[in-house]
CSV table of C-alpha atoms in Angstrom, one decimal:
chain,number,residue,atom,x,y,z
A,1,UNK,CA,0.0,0.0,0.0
A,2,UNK,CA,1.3,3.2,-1.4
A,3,UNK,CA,2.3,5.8,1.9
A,4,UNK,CA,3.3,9.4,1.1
A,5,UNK,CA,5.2,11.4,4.0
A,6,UNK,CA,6.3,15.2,3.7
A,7,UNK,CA,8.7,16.9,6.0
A,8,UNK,CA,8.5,19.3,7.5
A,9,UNK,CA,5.6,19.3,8.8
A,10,UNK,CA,5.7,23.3,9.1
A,11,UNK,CA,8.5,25.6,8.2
A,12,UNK,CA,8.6,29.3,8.5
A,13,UNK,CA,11.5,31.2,6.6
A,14,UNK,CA,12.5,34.9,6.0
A,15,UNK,CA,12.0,36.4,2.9
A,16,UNK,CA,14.5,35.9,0.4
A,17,UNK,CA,15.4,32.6,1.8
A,18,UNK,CA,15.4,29.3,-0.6
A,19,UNK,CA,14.3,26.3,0.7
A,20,UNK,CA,13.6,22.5,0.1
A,21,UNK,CA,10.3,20.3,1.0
A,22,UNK,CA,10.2,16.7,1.3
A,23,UNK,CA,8.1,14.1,0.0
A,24,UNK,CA,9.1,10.4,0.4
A,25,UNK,CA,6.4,7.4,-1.1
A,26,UNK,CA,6.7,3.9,-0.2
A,27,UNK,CA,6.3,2.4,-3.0
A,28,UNK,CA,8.7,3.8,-6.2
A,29,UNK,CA,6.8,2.0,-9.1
A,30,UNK,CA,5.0,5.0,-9.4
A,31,UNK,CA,3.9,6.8,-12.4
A,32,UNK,CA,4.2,10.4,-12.1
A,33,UNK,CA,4.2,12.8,-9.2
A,34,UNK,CA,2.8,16.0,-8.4
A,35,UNK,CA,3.0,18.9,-6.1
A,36,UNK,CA,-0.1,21.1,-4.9
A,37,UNK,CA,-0.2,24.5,-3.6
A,38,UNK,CA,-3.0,25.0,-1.1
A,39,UNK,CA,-4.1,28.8,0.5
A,40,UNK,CA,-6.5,29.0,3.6
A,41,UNK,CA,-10.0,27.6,2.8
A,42,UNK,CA,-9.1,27.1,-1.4
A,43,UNK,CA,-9.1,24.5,-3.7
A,44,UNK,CA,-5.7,22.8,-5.0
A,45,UNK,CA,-3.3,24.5,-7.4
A,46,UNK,CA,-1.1,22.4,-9.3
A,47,UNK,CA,2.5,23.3,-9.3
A,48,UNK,CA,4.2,20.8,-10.9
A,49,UNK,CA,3.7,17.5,-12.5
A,50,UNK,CA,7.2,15.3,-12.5
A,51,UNK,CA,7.2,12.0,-14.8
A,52,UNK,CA,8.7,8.7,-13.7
A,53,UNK,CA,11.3,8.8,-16.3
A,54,UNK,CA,12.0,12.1,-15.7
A,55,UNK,CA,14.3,13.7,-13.0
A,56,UNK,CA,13.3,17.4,-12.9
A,57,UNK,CA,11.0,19.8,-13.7
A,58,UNK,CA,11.1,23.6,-13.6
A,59,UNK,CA,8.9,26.6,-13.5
A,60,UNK,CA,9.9,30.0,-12.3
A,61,UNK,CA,11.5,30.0,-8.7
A,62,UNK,CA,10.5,26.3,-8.4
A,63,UNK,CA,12.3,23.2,-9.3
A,64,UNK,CA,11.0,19.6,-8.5
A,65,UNK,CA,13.3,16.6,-8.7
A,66,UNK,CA,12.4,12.6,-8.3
A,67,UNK,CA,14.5,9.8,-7.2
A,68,UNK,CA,12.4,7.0,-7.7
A,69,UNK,CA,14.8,4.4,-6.3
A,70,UNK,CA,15.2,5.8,-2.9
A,71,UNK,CA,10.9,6.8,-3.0
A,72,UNK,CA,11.7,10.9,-2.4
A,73,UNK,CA,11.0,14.2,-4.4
A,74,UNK,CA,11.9,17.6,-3.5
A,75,UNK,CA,10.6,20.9,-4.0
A,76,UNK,CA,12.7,23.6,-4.3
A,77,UNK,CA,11.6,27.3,-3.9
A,78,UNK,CA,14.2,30.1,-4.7
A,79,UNK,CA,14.3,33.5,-3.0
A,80,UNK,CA,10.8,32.5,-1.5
A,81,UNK,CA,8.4,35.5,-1.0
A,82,UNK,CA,5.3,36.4,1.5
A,83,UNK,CA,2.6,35.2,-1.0
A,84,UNK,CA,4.4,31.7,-1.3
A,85,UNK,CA,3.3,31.1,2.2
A,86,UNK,CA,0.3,28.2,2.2
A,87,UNK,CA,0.3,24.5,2.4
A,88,UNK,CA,2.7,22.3,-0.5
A,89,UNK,CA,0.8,19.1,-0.9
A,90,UNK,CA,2.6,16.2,-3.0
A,91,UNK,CA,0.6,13.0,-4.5
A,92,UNK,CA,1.3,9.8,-6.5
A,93,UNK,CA,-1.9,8.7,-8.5
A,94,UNK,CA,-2.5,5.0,-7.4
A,95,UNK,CA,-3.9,2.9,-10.0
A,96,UNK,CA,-5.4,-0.1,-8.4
A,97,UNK,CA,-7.4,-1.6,-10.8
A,98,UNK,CA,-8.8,0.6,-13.1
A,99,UNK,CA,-9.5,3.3,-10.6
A,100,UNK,CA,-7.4,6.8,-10.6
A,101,UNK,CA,-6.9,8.5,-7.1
A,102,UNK,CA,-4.2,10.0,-6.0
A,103,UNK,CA,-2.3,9.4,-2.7
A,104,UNK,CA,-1.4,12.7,-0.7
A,105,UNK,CA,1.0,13.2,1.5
A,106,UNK,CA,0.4,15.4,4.8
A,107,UNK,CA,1.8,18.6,3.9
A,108,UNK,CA,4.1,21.3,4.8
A,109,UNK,CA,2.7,24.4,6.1
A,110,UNK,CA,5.2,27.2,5.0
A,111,UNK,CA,5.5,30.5,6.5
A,112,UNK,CA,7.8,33.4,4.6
A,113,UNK,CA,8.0,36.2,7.1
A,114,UNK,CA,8.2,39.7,5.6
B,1,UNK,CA,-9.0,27.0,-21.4
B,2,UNK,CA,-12.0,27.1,-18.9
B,3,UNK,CA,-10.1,25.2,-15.3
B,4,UNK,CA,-12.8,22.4,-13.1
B,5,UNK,CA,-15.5,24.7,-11.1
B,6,UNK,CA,-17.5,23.7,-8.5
B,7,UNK,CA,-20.8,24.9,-7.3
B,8,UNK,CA,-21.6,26.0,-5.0
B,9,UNK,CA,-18.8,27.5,-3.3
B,10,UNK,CA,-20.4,27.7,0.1
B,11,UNK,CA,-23.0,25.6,2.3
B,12,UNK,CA,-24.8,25.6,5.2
B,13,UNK,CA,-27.1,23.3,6.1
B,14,UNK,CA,-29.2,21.4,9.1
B,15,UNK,CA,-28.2,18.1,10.5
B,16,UNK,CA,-30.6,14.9,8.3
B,17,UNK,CA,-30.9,17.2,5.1
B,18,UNK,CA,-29.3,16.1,2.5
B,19,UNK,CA,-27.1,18.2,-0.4
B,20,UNK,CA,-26.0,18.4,-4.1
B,21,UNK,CA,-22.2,19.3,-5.0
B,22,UNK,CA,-21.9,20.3,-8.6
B,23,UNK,CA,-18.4,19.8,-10.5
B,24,UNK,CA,-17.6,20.9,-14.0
B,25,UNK,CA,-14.2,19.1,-15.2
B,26,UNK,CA,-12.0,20.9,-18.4
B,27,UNK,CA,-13.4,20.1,-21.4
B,28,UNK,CA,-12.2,17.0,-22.7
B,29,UNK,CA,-11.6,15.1,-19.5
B,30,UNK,CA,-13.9,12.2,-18.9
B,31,UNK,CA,-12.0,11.4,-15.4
B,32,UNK,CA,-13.8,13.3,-12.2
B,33,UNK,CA,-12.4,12.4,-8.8
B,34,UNK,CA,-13.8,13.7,-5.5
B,35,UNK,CA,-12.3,14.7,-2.1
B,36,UNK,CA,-13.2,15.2,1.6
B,37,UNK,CA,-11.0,17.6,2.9
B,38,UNK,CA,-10.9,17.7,7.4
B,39,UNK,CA,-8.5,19.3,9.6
B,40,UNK,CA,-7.9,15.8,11.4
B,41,UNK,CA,-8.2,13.6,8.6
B,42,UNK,CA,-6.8,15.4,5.7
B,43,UNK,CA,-7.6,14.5,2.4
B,44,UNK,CA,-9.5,11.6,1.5
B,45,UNK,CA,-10.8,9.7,-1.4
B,46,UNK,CA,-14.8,9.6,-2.0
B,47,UNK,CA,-15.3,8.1,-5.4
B,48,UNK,CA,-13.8,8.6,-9.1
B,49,UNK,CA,-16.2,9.2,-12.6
B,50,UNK,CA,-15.1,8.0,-16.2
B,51,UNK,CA,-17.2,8.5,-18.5
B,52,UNK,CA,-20.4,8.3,-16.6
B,53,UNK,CA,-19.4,5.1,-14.7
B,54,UNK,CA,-18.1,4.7,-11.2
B,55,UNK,CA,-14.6,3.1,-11.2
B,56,UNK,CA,-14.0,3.0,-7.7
B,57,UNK,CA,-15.3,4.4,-4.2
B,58,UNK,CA,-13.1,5.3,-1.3
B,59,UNK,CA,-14.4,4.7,2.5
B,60,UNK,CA,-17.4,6.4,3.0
B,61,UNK,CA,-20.5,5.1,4.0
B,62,UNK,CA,-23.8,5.0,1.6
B,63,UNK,CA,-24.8,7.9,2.2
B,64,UNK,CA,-22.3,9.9,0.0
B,65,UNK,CA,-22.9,9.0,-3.1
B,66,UNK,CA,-22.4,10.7,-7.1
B,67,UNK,CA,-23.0,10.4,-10.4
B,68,UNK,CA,-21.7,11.6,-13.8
B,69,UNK,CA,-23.6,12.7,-16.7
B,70,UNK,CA,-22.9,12.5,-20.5
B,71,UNK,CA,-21.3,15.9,-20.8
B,72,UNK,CA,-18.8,14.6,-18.0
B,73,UNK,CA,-20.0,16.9,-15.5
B,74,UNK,CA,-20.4,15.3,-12.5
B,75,UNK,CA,-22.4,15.5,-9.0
B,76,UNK,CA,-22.2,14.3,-5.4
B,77,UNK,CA,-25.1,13.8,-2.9
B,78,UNK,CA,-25.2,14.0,0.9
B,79,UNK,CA,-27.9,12.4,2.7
B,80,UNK,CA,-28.5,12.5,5.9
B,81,UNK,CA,-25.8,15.0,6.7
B,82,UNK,CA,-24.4,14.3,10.3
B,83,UNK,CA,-21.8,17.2,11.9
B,84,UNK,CA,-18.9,15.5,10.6
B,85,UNK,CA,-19.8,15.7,7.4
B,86,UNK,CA,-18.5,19.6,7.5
B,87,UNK,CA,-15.6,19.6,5.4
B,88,UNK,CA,-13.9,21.1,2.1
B,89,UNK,CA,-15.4,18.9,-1.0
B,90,UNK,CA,-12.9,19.3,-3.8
B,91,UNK,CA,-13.4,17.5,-7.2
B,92,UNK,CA,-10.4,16.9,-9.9
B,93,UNK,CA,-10.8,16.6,-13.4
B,94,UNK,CA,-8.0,14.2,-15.5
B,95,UNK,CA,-7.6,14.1,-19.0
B,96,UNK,CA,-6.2,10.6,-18.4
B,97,UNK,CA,-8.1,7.1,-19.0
B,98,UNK,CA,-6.3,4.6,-17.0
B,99,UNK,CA,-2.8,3.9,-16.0
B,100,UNK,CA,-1.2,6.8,-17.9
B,101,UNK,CA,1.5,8.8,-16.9
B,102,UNK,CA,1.5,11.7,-19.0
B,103,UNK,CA,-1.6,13.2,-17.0
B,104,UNK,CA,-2.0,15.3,-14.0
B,105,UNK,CA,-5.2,16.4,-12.0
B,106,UNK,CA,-6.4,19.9,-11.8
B,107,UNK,CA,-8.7,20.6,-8.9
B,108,UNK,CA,-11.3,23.3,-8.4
B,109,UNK,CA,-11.7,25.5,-6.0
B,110,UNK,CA,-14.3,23.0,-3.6
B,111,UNK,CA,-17.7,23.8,-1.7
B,112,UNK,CA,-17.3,24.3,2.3
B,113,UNK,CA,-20.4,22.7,3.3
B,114,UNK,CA,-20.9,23.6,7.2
B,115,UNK,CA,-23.8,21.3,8.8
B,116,UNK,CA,-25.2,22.9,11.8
């Protein structure tokens, strides 16, 4: 059974600072990845969709990289900035039969203070 | 490119009424997923759409229950609602048909529903 796990939990940063989230899945035969940027109270924005055979993926101050072998992505955020704070969600889509659903991890809560 | 939306965006309703979620996916997609999201449980899986059949149903009792209609939009139903049922319903719209891995989801912006 697929398991996804991000650390930190929470994180709070001054402005300007980069910084890396974690996401580790149990289970590396996956077939993509992606991360989620939540705000207070709003729906899901996708970031970043990694493939399986890839090993990064960029866009703007962001960069996501894979290792399936040892089950972990990261997300990098350059020079972060007050409106990145929200929740960072990632997910593997588990495809148990012939359903689609994906599998979150927890999240990290990221603060950038001002 | 018009992204999923969800209607409506707010609800409040009395314990044992029961509720209708709305979800447009993009055009094109035939896959609609939907989500409970809770402070103490997270997110969680309710059931998942393609083209107007049910592929699978997460762990919720009988009284959540959906549908999908030829145009691929998609509904959810409450019955019954109990307190807990308060949560952040989100729904996800894929362009993918099965085990592919060139898709992602894009989610909409959910309905709070708030039973008092």
């Amino acid at each position: 059974k697929q398991e996804v796990t991000q650390i930190p939990a929470a994180l709070s940063v001054p402005e300007g600072e980069n910084l890396v989230l974690n996401c580790s899945f149990t289970d590396s035969a996956i077939y993509n990845l992606q991360w989620f940027r939540q705000d207070p109270g709003k729906g899901l924005t996708s970031l970043l969709l990694i493939q399986s055979s890839q090993r990064e993926q960029t866009s703007g101050r962001l960069n996501a990289s894979l290792d399936k072998s040892s089950g972990r992505s990261t997300l990098y955020i350059a020079a972060s900035q007050p409106g990145d704070s929200a929740t960072y969600l990632c997910a593997v889509p588990n495809y148990g039969g012939a359903t689609n659903k994906l599998i979150f991890g927890t999240g990290t809560l990221l603060a950038v203070q001002p | 490119k018009a992204g999923v939306t969800q209607t409506p965006r707010y609800l409040i309703k009395t314990r044992g009424q029961q509720v209708t979620l709305s979800c447009s996916p993009i055009s094109g997609h035939r896959s609609v997923s939907w989500y409970q999201q809770t402070p103490g449980q997270g997110l969680q899986f309710l059931f998942e759409y393609f083209s107007e059949t049910q592929r699978n149903k997460g762990n919720f009792p009988g009284r959540f229950s959906g549908r999908q209609f030829s145009n691929s939009r998609s509904e959810m139903n409450v019955s019954t609602l109990e307190l807990g049922d308060s949560a952040l319903y989100l729904c996800a719209s894929s362009g993918s048909t099965g085990r592919q891995p060139g898709y992602g989801y894009t989610f909409g912006s959910g309905t709070r529903l708030t039973v008092v």
